[in-house]
Coordinates of C-alpha atoms in Angstrom, one line a residue:
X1 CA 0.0 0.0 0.0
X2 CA 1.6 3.4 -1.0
X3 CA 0.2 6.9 0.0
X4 CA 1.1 10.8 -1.1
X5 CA -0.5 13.8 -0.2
X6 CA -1.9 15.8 -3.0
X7 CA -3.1 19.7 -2.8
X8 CA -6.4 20.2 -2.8
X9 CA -7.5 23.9 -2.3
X10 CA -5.8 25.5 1.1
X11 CA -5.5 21.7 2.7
X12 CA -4.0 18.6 1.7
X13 CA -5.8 15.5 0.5
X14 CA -4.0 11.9 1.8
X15 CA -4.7 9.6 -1.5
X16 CA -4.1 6.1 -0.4
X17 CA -3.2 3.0 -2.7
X18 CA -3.7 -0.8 -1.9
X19 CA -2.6 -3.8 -3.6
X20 CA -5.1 -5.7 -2.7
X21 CA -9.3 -5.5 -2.1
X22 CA -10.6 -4.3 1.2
X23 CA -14.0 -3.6 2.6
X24 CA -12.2 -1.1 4.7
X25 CA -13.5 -2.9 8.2
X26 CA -10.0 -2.0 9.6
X27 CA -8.8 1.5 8.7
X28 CA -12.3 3.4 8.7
X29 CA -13.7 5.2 11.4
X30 CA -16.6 3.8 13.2
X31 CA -19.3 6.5 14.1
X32 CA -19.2 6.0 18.0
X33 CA -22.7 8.5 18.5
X34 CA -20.5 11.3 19.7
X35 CA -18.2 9.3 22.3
X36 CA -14.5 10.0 21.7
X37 CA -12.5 7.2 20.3
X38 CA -9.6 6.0 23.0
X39 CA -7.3 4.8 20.1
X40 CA -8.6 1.2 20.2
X41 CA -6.6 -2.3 20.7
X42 CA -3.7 -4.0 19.9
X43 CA -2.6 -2.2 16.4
X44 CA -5.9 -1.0 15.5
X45 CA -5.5 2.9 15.1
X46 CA -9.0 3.2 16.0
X47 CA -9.7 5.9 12.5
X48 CA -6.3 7.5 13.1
X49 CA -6.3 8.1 9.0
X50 CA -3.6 5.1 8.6
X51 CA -1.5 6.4 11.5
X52 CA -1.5 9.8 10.7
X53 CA -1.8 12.0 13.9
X54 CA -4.6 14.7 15.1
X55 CA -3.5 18.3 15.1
X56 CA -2.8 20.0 18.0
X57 CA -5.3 21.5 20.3
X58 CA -5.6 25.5 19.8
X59 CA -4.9 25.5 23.9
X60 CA -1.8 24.1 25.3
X61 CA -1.5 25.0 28.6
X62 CA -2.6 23.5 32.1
X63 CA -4.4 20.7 31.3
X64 CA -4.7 21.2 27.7
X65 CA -0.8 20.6 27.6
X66 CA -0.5 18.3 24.5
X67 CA -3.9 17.8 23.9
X68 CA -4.8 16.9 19.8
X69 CA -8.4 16.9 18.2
X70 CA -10.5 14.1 19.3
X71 CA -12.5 11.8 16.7
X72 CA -15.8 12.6 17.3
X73 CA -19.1 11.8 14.9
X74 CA -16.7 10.4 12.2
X75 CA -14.2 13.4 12.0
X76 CA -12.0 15.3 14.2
X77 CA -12.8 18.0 15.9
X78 CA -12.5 21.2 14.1
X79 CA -12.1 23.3 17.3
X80 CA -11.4 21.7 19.9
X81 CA -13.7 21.2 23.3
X82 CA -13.7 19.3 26.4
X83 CA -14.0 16.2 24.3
X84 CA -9.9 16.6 23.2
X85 CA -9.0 18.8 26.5
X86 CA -10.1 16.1 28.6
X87 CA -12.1 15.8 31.6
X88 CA -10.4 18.4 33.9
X89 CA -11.0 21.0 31.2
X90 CA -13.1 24.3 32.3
X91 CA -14.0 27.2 29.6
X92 CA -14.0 29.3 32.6
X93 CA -12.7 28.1 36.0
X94 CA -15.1 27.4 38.3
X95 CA -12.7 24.4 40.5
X96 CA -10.1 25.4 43.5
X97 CA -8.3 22.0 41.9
X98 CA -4.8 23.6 41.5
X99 CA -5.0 23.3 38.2
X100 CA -5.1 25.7 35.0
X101 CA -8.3 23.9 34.2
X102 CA -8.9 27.0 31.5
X103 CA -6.0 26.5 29.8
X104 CA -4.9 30.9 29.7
X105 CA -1.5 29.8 31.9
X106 CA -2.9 31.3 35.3
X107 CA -4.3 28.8 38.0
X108 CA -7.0 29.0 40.4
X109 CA -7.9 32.9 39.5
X110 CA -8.9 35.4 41.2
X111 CA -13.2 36.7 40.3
X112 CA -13.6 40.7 40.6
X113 CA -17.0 41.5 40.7
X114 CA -19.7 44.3 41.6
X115 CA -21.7 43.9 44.0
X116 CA -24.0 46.8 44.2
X117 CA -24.1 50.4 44.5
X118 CA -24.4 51.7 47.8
X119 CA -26.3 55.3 49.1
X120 CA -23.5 56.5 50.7
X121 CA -19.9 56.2 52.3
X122 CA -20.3 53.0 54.5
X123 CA -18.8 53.3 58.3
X124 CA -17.1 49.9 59.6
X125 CA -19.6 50.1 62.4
X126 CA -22.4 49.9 59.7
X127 CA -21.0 46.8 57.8
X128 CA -20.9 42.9 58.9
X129 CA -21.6 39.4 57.1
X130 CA -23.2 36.2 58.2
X131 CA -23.3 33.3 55.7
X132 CA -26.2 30.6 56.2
X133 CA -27.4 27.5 54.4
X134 CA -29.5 30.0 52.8
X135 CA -26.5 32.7 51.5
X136 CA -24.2 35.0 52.5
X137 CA -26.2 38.5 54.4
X138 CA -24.5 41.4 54.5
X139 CA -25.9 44.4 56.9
X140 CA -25.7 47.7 55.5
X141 CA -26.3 50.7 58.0
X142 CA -27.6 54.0 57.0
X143 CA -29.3 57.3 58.5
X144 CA -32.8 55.3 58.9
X145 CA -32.9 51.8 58.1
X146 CA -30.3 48.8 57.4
X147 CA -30.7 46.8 54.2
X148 CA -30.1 43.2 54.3
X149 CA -28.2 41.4 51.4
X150 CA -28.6 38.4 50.6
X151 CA -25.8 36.7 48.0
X152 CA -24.8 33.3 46.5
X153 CA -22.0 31.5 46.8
X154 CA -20.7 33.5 43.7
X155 CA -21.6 36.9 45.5
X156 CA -24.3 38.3 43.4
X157 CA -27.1 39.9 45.5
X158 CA -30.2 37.6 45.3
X159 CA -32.5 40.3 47.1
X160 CA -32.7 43.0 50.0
X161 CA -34.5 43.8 53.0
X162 CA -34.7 46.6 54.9
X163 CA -35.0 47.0 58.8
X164 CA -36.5 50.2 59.3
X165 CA -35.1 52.5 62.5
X166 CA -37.8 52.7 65.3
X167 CA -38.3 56.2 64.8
X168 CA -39.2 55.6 61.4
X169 CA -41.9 53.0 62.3
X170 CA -43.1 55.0 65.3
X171 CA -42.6 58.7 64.6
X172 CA -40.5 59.0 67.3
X173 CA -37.9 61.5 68.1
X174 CA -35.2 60.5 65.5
X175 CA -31.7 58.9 66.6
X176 CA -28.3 58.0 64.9
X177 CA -27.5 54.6 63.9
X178 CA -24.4 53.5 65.8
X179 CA -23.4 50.0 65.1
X180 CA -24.9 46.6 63.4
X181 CA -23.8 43.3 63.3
X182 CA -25.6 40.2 62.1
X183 CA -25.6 37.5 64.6
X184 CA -26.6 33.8 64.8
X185 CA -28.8 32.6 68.0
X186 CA -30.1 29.3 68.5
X187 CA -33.8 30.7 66.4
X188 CA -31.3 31.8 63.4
X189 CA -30.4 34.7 61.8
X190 CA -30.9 37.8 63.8
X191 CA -29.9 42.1 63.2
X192 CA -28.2 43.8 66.3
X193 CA -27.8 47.4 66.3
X194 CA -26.9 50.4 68.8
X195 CA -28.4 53.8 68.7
X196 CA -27.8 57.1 70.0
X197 CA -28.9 60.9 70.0
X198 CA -28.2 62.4 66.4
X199 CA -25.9 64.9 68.4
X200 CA -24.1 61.3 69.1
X201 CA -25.4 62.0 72.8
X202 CA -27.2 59.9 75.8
X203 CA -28.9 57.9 75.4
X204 CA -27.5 54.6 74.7
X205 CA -29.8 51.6 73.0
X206 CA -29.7 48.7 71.4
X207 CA -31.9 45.9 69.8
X208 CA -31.8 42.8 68.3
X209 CA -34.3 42.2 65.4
X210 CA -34.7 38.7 64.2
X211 CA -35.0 37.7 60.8
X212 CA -36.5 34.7 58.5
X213 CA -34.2 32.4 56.4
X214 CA -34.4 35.1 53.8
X215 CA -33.1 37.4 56.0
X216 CA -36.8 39.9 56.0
X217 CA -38.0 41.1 59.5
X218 CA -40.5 39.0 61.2
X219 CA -44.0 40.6 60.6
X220 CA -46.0 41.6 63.8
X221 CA -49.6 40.9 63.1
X222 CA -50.8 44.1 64.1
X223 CA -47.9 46.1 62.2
X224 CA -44.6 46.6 63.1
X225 CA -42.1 44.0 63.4
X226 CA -40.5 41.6 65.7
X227 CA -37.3 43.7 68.1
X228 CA -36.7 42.9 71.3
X229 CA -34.9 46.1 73.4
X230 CA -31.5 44.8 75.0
X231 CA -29.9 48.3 76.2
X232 CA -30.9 51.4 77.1
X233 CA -28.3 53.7 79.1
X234 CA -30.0 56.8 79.6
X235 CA -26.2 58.3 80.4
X236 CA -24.3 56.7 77.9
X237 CA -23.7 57.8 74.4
X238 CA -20.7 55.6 73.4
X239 CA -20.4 52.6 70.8
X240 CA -21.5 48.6 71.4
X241 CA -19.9 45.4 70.8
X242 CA -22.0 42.3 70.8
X243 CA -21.3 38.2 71.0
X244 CA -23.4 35.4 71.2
X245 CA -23.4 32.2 73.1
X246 CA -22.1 28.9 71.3
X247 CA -25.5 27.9 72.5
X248 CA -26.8 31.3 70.7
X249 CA -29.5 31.6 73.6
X250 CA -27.3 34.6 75.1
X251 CA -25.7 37.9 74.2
X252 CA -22.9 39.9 76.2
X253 CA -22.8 43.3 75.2
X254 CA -20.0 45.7 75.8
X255 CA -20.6 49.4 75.8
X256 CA -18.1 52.2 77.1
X257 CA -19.9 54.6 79.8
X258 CA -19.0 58.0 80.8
X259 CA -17.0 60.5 79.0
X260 CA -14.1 63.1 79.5
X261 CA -16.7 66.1 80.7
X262 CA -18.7 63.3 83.1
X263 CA -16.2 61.0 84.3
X264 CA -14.7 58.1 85.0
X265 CA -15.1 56.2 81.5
X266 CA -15.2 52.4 82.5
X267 CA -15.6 49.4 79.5
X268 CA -19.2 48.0 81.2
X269 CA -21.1 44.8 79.8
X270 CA -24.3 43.2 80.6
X271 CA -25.9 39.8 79.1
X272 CA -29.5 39.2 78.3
X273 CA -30.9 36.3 76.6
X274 CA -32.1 36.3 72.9
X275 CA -35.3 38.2 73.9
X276 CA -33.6 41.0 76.1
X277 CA -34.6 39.6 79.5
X278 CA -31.0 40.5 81.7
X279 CA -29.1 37.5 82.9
X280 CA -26.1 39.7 84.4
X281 CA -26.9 43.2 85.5
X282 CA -24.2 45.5 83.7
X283 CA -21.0 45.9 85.8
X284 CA -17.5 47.5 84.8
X285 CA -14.7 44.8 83.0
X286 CA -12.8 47.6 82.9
X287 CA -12.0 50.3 85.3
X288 CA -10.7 53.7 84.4
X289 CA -7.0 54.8 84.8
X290 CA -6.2 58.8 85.8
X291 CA -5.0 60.1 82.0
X292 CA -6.4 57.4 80.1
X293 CA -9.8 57.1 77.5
X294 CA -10.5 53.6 77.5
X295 CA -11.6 52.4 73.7
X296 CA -13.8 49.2 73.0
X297 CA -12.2 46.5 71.2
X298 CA -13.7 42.8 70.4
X299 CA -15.4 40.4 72.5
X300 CA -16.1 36.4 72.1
X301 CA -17.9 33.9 73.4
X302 CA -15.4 31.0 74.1
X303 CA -16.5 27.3 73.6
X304 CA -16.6 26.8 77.8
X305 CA -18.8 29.2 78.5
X306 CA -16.3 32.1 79.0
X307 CA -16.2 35.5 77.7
X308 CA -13.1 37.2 76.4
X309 CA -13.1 40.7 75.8
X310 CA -10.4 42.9 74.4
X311 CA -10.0 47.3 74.8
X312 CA -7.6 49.7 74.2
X313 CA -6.4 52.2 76.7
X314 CA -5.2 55.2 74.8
X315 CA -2.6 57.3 76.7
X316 CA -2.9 60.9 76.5
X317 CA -0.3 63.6 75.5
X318 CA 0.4 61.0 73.0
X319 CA 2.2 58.4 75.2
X320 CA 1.2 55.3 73.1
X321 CA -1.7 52.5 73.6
X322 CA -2.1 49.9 75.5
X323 CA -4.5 46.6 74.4
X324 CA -5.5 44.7 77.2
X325 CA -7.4 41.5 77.6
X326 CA -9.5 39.6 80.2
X327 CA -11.5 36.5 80.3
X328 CA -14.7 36.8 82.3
X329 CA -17.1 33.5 83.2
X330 CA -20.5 34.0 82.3
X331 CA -21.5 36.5 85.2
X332 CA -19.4 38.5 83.5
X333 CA -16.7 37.8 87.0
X334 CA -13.1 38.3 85.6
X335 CA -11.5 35.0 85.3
X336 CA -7.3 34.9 86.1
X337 CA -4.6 37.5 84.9
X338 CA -5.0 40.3 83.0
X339 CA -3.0 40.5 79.7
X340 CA -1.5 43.9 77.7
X341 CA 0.3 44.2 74.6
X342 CA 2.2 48.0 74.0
X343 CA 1.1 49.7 70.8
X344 CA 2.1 53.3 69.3
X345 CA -0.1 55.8 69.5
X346 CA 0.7 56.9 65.8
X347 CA -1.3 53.7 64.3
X348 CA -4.2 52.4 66.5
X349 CA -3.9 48.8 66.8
X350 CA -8.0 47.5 66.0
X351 CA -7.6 44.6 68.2
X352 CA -9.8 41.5 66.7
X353 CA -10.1 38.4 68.5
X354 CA -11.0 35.3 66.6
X355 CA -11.8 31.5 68.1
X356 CA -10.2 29.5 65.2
X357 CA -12.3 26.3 66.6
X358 CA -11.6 22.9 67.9
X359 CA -9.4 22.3 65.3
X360 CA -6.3 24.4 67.2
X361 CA -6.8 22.5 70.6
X362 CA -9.4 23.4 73.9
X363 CA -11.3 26.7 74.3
X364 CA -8.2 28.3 75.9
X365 CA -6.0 27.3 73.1
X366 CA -8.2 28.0 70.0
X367 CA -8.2 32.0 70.6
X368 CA -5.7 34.3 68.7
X369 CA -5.5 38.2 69.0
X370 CA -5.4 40.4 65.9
X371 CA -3.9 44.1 65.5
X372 CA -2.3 46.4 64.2
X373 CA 1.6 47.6 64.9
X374 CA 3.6 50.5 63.8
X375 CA 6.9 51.7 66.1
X376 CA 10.3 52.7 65.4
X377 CA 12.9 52.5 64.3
X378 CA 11.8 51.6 60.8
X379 CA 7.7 52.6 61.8
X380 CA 6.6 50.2 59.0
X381 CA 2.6 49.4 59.4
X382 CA 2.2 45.8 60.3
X383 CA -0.5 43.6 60.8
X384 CA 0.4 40.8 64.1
X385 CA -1.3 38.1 65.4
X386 CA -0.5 37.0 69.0
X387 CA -1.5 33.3 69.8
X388 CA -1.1 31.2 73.3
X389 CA -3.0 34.4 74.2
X390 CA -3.0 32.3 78.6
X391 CA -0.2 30.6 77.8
X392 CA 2.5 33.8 77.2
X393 CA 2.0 34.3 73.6
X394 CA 3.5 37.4 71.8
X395 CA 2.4 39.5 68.8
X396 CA 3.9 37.8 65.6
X397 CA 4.6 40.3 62.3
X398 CA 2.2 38.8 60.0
X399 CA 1.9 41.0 57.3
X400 CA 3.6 44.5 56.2
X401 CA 1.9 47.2 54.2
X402 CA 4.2 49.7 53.0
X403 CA 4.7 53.0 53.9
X404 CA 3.0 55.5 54.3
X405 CA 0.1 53.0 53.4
X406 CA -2.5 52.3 56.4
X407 CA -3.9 48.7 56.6
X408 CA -7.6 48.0 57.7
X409 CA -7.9 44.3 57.8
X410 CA -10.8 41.8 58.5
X411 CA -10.3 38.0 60.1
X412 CA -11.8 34.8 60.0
X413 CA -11.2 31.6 60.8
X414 CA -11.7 28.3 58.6
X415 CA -11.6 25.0 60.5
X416 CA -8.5 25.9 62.9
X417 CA -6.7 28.1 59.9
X418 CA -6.4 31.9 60.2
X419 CA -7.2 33.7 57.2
X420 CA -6.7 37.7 56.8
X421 CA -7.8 40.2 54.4
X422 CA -7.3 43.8 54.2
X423 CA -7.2 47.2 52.2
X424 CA -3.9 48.9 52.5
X425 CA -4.8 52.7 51.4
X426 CA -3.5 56.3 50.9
X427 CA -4.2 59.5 49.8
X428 CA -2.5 62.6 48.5
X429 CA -3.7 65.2 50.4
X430 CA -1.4 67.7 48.3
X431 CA -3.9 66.9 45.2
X432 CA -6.9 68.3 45.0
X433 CA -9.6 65.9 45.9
X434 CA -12.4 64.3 42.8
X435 CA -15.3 66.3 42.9
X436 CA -14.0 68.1 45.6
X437 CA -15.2 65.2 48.2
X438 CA -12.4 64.7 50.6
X439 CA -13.5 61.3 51.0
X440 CA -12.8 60.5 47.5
X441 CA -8.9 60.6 46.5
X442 CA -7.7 57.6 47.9
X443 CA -6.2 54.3 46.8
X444 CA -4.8 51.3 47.4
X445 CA -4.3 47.5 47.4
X446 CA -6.4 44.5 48.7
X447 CA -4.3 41.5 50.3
X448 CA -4.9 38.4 51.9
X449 CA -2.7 35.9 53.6
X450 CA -3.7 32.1 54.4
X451 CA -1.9 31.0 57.6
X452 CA 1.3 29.8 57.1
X453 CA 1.4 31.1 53.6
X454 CA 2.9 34.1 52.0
X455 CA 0.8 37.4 51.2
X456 CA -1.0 37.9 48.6
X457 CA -1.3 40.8 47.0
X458 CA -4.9 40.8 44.9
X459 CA -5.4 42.4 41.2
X460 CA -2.1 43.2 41.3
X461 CA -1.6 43.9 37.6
X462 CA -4.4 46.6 37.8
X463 CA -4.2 49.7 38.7
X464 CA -4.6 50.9 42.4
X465 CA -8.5 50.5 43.8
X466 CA -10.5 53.9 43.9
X467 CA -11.4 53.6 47.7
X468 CA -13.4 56.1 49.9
X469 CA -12.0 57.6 53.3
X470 CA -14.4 55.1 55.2
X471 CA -13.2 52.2 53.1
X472 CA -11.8 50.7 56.4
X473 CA -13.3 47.3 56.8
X474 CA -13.0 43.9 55.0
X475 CA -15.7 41.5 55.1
X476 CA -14.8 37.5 55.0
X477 CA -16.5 34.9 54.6
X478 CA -16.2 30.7 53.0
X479 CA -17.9 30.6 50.0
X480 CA -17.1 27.1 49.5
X481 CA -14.3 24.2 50.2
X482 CA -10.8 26.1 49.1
X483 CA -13.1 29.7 48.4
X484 CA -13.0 32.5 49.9
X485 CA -15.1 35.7 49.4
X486 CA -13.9 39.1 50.1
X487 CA -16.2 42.3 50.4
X488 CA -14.9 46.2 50.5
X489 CA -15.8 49.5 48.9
X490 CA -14.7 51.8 46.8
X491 CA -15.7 55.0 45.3
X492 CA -15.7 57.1 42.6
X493 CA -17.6 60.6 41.5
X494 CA -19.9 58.5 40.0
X495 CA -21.1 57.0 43.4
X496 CA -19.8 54.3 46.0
X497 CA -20.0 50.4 45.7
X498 CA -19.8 47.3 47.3
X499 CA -17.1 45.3 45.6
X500 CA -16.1 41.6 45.8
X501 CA -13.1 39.1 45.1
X502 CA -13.5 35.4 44.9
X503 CA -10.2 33.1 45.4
X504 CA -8.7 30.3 45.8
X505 CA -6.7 29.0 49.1
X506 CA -4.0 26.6 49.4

C-alpha cells in the first residue's frame, strides 16, 4: 500500500493505494454516536487516517498541555472542546483543583465582581456578614434603616430587605445609627444594632431584630415588626460590641460609659438572653485609669462558657496605647490575669479576636488576637497576630503594608486556619480631591494571607483600587471548600459600591 498527499485547495488530500481488495473494516472510522474514540486495541488505530496523527489543540496550557483533536461523529474536531481537552477541562474556572483547568497559563484565578451600589460612604460600624445554608447577608447601616443582602455563593445579590429604624416605624424623636452586626442565636439569623442621639449624645440603645431564612424582619400581626430592646443607658452615648453564646441563647454586650466632661469612663457589659430579659446586671470589666480614655475593642464567646473581651487604653499627650485582655465566666466575674500588649499611638492597633475552633486545641488554646503595629525605628505598618494568648503568647509580624500605606484588615477563621484580608490605602492630600469630596482621592491594594502562607497581593496587575476615606473594613467569609469571598468598597464621582473578590486558598 503506497500513500502521497496531493493539494487540494488550502488543505492537503492523503490519496491512499492498496494492492489488494478491502472492505475497509479495519482502517475506517466507526461513528461511535459522539463518544471520543480511545485509540482502540492492539494495532488497530481506532480511524487514526492510517496512523497519521490529530493536530494540535488551539490550547496548550494547564491541562490542555499536548492535547490533539478528538475523533468525534466520524471526524475530528475542528475546534477543539472538552472532548480533546479532557475531563479536567473548564471554559472558565469554576474548580479550587490547582489546576489551570482553563488552559490561559494562570491557575485557580482570582473573580472581581460588583456587588452593588451603595447610598453613601459605609462606616465599619455599619457593615458585617453572616453566611447561612440559605446565602451569605451582609448588613448595611444608614441614617434610617439597614438593608439586608442576601448573596450566592458566587456573591451576586439575590435580594434585599430593609429593617427600618424605630423612629421611622413610630414617629419618634429620630436617633443616629451606631453600630450593626448580624448574629446567629439558637432561632437563626438575627440584626443587632446600637443607637444614640443624632448629636451622638445619651442615650445609649440597642436591639436585636430577628430575621427569617431570607433574612426579612419578622411581621408583627398588628404592624410593626418583631425587636426585642437589650440596652438602654440613659447616660451613655458611646459605641456597642456584641457576642453570642455557642448555645446562641445569650448575648454579652459591651458598651463604654462615661466620658471626658462626666467621668470616669469604665468598659461595662451586661448579658440578656435572645429576647432582652438581663441575665447579668451591667457591671464594669474595665475600670478607668487617671490620664487614660478607654476604647472598646472585640469580645467572644469561648467554647466553655467564657467571655473574652479585648479594649484599648489610649494614653494621652500621646504616650502610646495599651491593648489589654481579660476573660470573664458568664456573670461577666473576671477569670485569672490580665493581659497587655504595648502599641504606638501613631497607628491604632484595632484589636480583633477570633476562636479558630476545635481544630487548634481546647477553648483556651483556639483564641488568637489580631492588631495592628507601627513603632520605630523603621515605623513600617504591620498587621500581628498573637497566639497562646493564657499561655505567654507574643504579637507575631504577620503582614507588612508599605509605607506610608495604612492597613484595615478583617479575620476569619476556617476550620483551625487563620485567614486575613485587608485594604492597604493612601491619599495625596497635596492633590486636590475628585469632585472636591475629601473622601474621594484615595487608593490602594487589597491583600490576603492564608496561615502559614505568604501574602498575597490581589489584582495586582491593575491599577490601584478607587477607595473612599471610610473604606476601612474587609468582610470575609467561605464561599465554598478552598473559596473565599472578600467584600470592600470603593468610590468614585460617580457613586460608591460594594465590591467583591473570589479566590482560591491553598
Amino acid at each position: 500500500m503506497t500513500a502521497k498527499w496531493l493539494s487540494a485547495g488550502v488543505g492537503l488530500l492523503l490519496v491512499v493505494a492498496s494492492g489488494c481488495e478491502s472492505s475497509g473494516a479495519k482502517d475506517a472510522p466507526v461513528p461511535d454516536s459522539g463518544t471520543v474514540e480511545d485509540g482502540g486495541p492492539g494495532g488497530e488505530d481506532a480511524g487514526s487516517d492510517a496512523g497519521v496523527d490529530p493536530l494540535a489543540c488551539e490550547k496548550q496550557q494547564g491541562v490542555c498541555a499536548g492535547a490533539r483533536r478528538a475523533w468525534v461523529d466520524g471526524a475530528y474536531e475542528q475546534e477543539c472542546t472538552g472532548r480533546s481537552y479532557g475531563t479536567d477541562f473548564e471554559a472558565a474556572e469554576t474548580r479550587c483543583d490547582g489546576l489551570d483547568n482553563d488552559c490561559d497559563g494562570v491557575t485557580d484565578p482570582e473573580v472581581r465582581s460588583r456587588v452593588t451600589s451603595l447610598e453613601a460612604g459605609l462606616f465599619a460600624g455599619y457593615a458585617s456578614s453572616l453566611q447561612t445554608e440559605h446565602g451569605v447577608f451582609m448588613a448595611v447601616g444608614s441614617p434610617d434603616d439597614v438593608r439586608i443582602l442576601r448573596l450566592d455563593s458566587k456573591l451576586v445579590l439575590q435580594a434585599t430587605t430593609r429593617v427600618p429604624m424605630p423612629w421611622v416605624r413610630t414617629g419618634g424623636t429620630p436617633e443616629a445609627l451606631q453600630r450593626t452586626q448580624l448574629v446567629r442565636t439558637a432561632n437563626g439569623l438575627a440584626l443587632y444594632y446600637s443607637t444614640v442621639a443624632r448629636d451622638a449624645g445619651a442615650p445609649l440603645r440597642a436591639y436585636l431584630v430577628p430575621l427569617d431564612d431570607l433574612g426579612a424582619p419578622i411581621p408583627l400581626p398588628e404592624g410593626g415588626l418583631v425587636e426585642y430592646p437589650l440596652l438602654d443607658r440613659p447616660l451613655d452615648q458611646e459605641s456597642t460590641r456584641v457576642a453570642t453564646s455557642p448555645s446562641g441563647d445569650r448575648l454579652v454586650i459591651l458598651w463604654r460609659s462615661g466620658s471626658a466632661q462626666s467621668p470616669p469612663m469604665e468598659v461595662m457589659g451586661t448579658v440578656t438572653d435572645i429576647e432582652g430579659q438581663v441575665l447579668t446586671a451591667p457591671k464594669v470589666l474595665f475600670k478607668n485609669v487617671v490620664n487614660i480614655s478607654p476604647r472598646l475593642g472585640s469580645v467572644i464567646w469561648l467554647r466553655n462558657g467564657e467571655v473574652l473581651a479585648a479594649m484599648v487604653d489610649v494614653r494621652h499627650g500621646n504616650l502610646g496605647e495599651a491593648v489589654r485582655l481579660r476573660r470573664f465566666d458568664a456573670n461577666l466575674d473576671p477569670i485569672g490575669e490580665e493581659r497587655s500588649f504595648e502599641t504606638s499611638a501613631h497607628f491604632p492597633a484595632t484589636p480583633l479576636l477570633v476562636d479558630l475552633g476545635a481544630a487548634r486545641g481546647g477553648p483556651l488554646e483556639s483564641p488568637v488576637l489580631v492588631m495592628r503595629m507601627a513603632g520605630a525605628p523603621d515605623w513600617i505598618r504591620r498587621i500581628q497576630v498573637v497566639q497562646n494568648l493564657f499561655h505567654g503568647g507574643s504579637p507575631e509580624d504577620w503582614v507588612a503594608t508599605p509605607t506610608p500605606h495604612v492597613a484595615w484588615f478583617g479575620a476569619f477563621a476556617d476550620e483551625g486556619v487563620l485567614r486575613l484580608a485587608w485594604l492597604s490605602y493612601f491619599k495625596d492630600f497635596s492633590a486636590p480631591s475628585p469632585g472636591g469630596n475629601i473622601n474621594l482621592g484615595w487608593s490602594g491594594r487589597l491583600g490576603t494571607l492564608d496561615e502559614g502562607h505568604a501574602q498575597v497581593e490581589r489584582f495586582a496587575e491593575s491599577e490601584p483600587l478607587p477607595l473612599h476615606g471610610y473604606s476601612q473594613w474587609v468582610l470575609m467569609e467561605k464561599l465554598e471548600p478552598r473559596r473565599m469571598g472578600a467584600l470592600y468598597m470603593t468610590a468614585t464621582t460617580d457613586g460608591v459600591s460594594l465590591d467583591a473578590v473570589r479566590y482560591c486558598t491553598p
